Short mmCIF file of C-alpha atoms in Angstrom, two decimals:
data_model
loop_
_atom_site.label_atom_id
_atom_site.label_comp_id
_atom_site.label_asym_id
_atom_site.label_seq_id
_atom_site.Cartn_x
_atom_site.Cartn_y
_atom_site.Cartn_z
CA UNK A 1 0.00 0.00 0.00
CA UNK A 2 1.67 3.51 -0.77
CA UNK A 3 2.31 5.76 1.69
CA UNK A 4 0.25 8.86 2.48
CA UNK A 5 2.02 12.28 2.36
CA UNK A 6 0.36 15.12 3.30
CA UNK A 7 1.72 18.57 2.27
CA UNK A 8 1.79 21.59 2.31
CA UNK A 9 1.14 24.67 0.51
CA UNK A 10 2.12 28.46 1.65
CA UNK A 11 5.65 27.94 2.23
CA UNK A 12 6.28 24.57 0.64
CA UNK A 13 4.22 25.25 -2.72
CA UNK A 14 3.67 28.41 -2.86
CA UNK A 15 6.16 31.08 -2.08
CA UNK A 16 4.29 33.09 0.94
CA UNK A 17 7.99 35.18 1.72
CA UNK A 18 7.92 36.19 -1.41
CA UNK A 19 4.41 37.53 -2.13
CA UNK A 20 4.74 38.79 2.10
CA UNK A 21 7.91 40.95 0.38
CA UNK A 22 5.65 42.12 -2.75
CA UNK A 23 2.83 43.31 -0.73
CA UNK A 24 4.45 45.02 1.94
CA UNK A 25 6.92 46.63 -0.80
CA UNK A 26 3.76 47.81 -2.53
CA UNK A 27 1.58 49.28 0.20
CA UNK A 28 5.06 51.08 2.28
CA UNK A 29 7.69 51.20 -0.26
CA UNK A 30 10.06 49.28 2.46
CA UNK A 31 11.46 46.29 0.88
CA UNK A 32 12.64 43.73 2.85
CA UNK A 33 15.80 41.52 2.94
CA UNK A 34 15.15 37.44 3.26
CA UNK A 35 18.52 37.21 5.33
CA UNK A 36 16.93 39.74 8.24
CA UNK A 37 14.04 37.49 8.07
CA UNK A 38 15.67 34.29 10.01
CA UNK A 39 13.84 32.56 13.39
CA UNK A 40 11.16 35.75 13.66
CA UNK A 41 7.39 34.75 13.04
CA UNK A 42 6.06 35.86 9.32
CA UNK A 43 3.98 37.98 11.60
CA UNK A 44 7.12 39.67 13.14
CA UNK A 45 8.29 40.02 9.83
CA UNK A 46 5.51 41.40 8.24
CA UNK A 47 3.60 44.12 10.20
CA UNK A 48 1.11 44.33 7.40
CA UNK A 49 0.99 40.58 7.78
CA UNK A 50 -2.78 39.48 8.80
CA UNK A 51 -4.19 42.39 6.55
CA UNK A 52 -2.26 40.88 3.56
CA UNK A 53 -3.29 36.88 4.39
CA UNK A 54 -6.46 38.77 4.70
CA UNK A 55 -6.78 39.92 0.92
CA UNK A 56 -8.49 38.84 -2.14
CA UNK A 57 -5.63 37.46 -4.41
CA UNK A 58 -3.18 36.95 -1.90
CA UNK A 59 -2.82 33.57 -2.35
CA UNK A 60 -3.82 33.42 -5.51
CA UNK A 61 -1.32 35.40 -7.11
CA UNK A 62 1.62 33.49 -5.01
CA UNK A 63 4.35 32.95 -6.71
CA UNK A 64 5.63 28.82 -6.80
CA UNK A 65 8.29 27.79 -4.32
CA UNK A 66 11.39 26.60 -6.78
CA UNK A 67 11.35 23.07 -8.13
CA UNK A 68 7.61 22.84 -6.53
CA UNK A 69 6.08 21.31 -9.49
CA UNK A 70 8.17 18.71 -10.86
CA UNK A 71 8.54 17.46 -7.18
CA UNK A 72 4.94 17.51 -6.42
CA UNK A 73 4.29 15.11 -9.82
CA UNK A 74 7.03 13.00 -8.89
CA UNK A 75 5.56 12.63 -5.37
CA UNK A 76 2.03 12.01 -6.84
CA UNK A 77 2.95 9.11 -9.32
CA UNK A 78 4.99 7.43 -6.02
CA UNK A 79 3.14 8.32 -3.02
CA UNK A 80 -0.62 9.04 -2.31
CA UNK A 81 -0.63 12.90 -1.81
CA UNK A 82 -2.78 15.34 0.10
CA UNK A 83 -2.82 18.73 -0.20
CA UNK A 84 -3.33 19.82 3.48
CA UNK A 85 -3.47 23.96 4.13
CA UNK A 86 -4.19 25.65 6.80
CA UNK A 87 -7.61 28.34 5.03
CA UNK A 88 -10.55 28.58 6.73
CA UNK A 89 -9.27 32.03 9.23
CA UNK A 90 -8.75 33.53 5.83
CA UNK A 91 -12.02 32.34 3.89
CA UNK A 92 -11.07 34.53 1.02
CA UNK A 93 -8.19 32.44 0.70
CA UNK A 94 -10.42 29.16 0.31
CA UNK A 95 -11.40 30.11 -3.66
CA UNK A 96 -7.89 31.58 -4.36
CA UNK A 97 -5.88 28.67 -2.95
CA UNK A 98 -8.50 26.27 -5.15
CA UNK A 99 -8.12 27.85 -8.13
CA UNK A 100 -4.12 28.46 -7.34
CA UNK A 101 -3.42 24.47 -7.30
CA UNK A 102 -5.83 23.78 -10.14
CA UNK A 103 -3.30 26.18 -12.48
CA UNK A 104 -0.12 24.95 -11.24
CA UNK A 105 -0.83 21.59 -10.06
CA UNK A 106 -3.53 20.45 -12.53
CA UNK A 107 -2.23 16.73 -12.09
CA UNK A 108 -3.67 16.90 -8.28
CA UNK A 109 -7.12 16.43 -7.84
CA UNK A 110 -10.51 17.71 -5.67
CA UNK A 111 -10.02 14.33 -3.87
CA UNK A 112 -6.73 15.27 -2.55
CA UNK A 113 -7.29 18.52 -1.48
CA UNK A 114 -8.31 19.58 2.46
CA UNK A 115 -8.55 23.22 3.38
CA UNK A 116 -8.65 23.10 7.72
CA UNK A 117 -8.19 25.47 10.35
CA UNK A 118 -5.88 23.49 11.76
CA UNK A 119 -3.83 20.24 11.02
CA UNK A 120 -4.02 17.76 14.00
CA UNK A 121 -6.94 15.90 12.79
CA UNK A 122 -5.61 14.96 9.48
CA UNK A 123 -4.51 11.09 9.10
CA UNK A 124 -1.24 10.34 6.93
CA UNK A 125 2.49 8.57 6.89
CA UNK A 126 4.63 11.67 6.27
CA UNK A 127 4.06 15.31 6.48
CA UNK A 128 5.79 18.08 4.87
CA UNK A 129 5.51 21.42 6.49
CA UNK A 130 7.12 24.70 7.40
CA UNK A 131 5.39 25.15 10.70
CA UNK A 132 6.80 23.44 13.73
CA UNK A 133 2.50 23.64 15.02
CA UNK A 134 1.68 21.38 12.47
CA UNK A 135 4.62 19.13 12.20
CA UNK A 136 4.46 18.80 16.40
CA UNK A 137 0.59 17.23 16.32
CA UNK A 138 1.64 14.50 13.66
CA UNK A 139 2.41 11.19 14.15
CA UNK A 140 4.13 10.19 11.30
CA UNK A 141 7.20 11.43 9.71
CA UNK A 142 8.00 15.43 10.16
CA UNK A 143 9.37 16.64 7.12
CA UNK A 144 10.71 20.43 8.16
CA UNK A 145 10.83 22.77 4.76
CA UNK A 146 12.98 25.14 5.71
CA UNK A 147 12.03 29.20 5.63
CA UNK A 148 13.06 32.17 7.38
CA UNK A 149 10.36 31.83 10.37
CA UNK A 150 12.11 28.01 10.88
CA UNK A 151 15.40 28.84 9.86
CA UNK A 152 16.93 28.83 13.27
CA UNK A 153 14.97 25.74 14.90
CA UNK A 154 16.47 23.28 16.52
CA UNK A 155 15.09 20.00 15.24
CA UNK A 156 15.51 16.99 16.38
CA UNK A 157 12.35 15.54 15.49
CA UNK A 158 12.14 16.24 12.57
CA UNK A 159 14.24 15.87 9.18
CA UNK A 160 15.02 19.06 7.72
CA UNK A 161 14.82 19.78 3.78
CA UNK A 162 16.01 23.11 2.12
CA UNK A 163 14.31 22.48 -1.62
CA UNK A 164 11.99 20.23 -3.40
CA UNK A 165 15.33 19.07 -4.65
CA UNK A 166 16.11 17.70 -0.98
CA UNK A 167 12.86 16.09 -0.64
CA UNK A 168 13.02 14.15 -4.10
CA UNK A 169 16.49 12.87 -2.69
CA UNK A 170 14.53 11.80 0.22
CA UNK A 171 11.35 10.49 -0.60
CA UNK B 1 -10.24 13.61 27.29
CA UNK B 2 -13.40 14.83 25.58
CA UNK B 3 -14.23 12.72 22.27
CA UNK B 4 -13.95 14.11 18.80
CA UNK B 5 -17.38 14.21 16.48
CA UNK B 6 -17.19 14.74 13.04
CA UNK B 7 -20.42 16.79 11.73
CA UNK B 8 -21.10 16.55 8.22
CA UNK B 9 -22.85 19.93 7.18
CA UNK B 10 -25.41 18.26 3.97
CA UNK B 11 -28.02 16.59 5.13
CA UNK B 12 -27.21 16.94 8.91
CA UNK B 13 -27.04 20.75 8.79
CA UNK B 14 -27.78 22.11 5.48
CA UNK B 15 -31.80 20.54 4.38
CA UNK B 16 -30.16 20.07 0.41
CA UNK B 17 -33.05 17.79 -0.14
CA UNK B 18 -35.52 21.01 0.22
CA UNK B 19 -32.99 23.24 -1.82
CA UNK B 20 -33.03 20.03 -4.48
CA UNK B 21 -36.24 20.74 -4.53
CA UNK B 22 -36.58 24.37 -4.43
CA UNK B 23 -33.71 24.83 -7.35
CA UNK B 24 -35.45 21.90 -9.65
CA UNK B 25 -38.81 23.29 -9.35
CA UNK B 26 -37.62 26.71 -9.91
CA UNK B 27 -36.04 25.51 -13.29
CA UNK B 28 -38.44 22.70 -14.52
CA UNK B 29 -41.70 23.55 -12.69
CA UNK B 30 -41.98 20.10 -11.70
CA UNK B 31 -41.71 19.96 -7.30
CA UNK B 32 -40.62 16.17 -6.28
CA UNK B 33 -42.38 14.78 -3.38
CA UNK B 34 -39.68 13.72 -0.65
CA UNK B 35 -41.67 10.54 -0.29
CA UNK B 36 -40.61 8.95 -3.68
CA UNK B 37 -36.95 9.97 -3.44
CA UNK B 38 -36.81 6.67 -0.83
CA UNK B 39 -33.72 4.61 -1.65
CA UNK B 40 -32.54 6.51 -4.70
CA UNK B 41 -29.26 8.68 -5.05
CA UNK B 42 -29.56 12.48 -5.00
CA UNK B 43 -28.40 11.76 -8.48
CA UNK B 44 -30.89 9.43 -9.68
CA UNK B 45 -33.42 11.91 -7.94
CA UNK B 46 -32.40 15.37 -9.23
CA UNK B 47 -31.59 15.21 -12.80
CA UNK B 48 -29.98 18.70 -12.17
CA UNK B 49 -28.06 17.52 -9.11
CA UNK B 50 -24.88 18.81 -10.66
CA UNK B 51 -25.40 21.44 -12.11
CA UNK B 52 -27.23 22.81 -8.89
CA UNK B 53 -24.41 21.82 -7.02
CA UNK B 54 -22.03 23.73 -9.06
CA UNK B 55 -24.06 26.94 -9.01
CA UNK B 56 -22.91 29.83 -6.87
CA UNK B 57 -25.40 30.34 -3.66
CA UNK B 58 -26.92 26.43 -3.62
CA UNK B 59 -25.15 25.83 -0.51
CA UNK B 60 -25.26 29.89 0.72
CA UNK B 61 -28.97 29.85 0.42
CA UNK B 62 -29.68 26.43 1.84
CA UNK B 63 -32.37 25.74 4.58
CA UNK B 64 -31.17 24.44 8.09
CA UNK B 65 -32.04 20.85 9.08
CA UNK B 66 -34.66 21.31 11.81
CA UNK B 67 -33.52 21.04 15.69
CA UNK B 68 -29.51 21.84 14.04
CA UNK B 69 -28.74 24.76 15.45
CA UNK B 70 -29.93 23.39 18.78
CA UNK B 71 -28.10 20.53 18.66
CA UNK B 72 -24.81 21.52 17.59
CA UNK B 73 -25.13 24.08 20.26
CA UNK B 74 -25.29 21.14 22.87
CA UNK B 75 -22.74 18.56 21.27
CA UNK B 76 -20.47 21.77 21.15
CA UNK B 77 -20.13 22.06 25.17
CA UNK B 78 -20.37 18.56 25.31
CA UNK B 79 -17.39 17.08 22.91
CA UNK B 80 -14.88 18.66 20.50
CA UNK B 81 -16.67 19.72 17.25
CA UNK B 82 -15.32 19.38 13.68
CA UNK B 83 -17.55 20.39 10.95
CA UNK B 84 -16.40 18.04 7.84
CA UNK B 85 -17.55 18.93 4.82
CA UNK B 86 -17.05 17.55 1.31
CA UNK B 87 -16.67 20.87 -0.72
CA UNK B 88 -13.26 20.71 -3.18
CA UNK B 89 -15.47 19.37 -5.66
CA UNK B 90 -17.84 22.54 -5.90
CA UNK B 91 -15.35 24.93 -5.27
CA UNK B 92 -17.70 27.57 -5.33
CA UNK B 93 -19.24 25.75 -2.02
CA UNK B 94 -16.31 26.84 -0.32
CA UNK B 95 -17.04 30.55 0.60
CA UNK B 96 -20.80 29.69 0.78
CA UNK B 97 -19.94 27.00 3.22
CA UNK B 98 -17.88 29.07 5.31
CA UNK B 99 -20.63 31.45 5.45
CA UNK B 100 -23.39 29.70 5.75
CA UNK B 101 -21.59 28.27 8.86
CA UNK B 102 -20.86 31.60 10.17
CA UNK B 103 -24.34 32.80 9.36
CA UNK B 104 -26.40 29.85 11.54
CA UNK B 105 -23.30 28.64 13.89
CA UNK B 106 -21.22 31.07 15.01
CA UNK B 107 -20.10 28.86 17.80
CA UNK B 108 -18.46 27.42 15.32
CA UNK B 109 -14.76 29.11 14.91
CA UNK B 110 -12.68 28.67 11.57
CA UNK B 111 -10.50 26.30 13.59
CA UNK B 112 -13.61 23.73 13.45
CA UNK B 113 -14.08 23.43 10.08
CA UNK B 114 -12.52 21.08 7.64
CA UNK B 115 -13.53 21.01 3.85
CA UNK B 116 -11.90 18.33 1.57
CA UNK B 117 -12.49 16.16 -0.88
CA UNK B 118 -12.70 12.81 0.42
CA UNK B 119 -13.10 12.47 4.46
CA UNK B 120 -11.23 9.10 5.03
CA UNK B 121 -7.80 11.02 6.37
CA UNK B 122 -9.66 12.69 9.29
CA UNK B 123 -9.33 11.29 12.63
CA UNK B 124 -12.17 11.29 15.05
CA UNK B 125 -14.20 9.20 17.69
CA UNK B 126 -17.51 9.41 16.69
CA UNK B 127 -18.66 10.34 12.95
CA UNK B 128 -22.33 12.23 11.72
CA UNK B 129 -23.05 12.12 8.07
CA UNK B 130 -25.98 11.12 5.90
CA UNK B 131 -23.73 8.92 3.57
CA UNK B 132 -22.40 5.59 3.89
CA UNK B 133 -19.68 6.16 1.88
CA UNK B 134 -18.25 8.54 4.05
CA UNK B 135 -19.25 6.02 6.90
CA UNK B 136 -17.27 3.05 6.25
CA UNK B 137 -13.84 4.16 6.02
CA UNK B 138 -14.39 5.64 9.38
CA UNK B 139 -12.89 3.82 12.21
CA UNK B 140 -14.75 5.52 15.10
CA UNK B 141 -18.71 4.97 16.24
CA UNK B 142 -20.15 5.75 12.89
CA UNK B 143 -24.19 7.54 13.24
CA UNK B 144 -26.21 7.59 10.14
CA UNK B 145 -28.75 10.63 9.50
CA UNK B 146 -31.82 9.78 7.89
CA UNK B 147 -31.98 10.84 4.73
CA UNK B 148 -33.78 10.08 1.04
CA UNK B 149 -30.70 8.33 -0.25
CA UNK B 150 -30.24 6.33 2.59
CA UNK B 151 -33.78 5.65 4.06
CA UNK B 152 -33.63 1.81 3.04
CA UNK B 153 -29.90 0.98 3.94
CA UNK B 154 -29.41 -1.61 6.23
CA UNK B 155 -27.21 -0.76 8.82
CA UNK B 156 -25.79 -2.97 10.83
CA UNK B 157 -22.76 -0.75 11.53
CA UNK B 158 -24.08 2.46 11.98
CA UNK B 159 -26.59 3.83 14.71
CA UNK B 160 -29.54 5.43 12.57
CA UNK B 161 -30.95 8.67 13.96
CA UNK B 162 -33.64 10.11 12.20
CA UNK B 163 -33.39 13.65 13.84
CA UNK B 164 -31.06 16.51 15.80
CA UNK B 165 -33.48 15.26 18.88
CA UNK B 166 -32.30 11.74 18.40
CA UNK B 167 -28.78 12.57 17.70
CA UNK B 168 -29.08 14.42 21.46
CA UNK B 169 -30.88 11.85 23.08
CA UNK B 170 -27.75 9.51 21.98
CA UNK B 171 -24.75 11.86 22.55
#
């Protein structure tokens, strides 16, 4: 029986620094620098933060973490996949993140998508996250992918991956 | 520990046989008599089951199962409530789920609600839905809610309830 992975989107699909970064460079004209960014909370990072997750188009104008879609097919032909995000305290982001997967990810289907509040209920073998709150609830295997709000996390728990290249080597 | 119940919102919450029969009779003239709809599918039933489905509002606009609000009030200070809803496949259900929920529960927070595809990766103790399908990959104490589609089923491993006073006469 193939395993069940259940992953991820903003910050492991979909490249939530970077639109964070767009956003906040639009609305204050202060642009800022990944490196800064390392072991704060996105919401540290981002004053505008909640406002922005808040948005029409936020998520649906994400840009793809590197490497995001030739890893997710390989995944999907070896594994049985879930698409597990974290939606429903911004419901605008419910129709956006839909419509998001469906034009990058048009090989993964309504069946394998769950849109929560949060993660602890969700059954699987191996999860891939970015968030330490969702990783710490699961009983399977904690995949870390790394970003600035994890970057300094000591983690011995879980196994830490830097790419989609990293987690092809692994899985 | 309090016990986990999974609350399917159609046809425990949301009356989608009425709005079946509101939206058919409101394209074809022709109202359908709950009575004959015994033992057939929604499918077989409403010949414009999917394309109702698919419309924006169907699920926004949809009548509350009698006794619902009531009862989810109660199970809600009783156990820990997650509202599971298949929705990925009518993605325009999403937002009208979410606010539909928000409308009629608002006990309910966004960190209760779950809307996926298929529900056989969420964990619970105790299940509510109206289908068996959704039933028998459950591992918990799986209840049945009368419905149409389901009035004749046999069920040896479910507990039937044919109402929210039944369902708080169990629980």
């Amino acid at each position: 029986m193939r395993k069940k992975i259940l992953v991820d989107m903003d910050g492991v699909l979909a490249d939530v620094y970077a639109q964070f970064i767009n956003f906040e460079y639009r609305d204050t004209g202060i642009k800022k620098d990944l490196e800064q960014l390392k072991g704060i909370t996105e919401a540290e990072a981002f004053p505008l933060h909640h406002e922005h997750l808040n948005s029409q188009g936020f998520f649906g104008t994400a840009p793809l973490i590197e490497g995001s879609v030739e890893g997710l097919r390989y995944l999907n032909e070896k594994y049985d996949i879930l698409i597990v995000s974290s939606a429903t305290e911004f419901p605008s982001s419910l129709r956006d993140k839909y419509d998001w997967l469906q034009k990058y990810f048009p090989f993964i289907t309504w069946k394998q998508m769950i849109f929560c509040g949060k993660k602890d209920s969700i059954k699987g073998d191996i999860m891939i996250d970015d968030h330490s709150k969702n990783l710490d609830f699961f009983e399977g295997r904690r995949i870390l992918f790394t970003q600035p709000q994890n970057a300094l996390l000591e983690c011995d728990s879980y196994e830490r991956v830097n790419s989609w290249h990293d987690i092809m080597d692994l899985l």
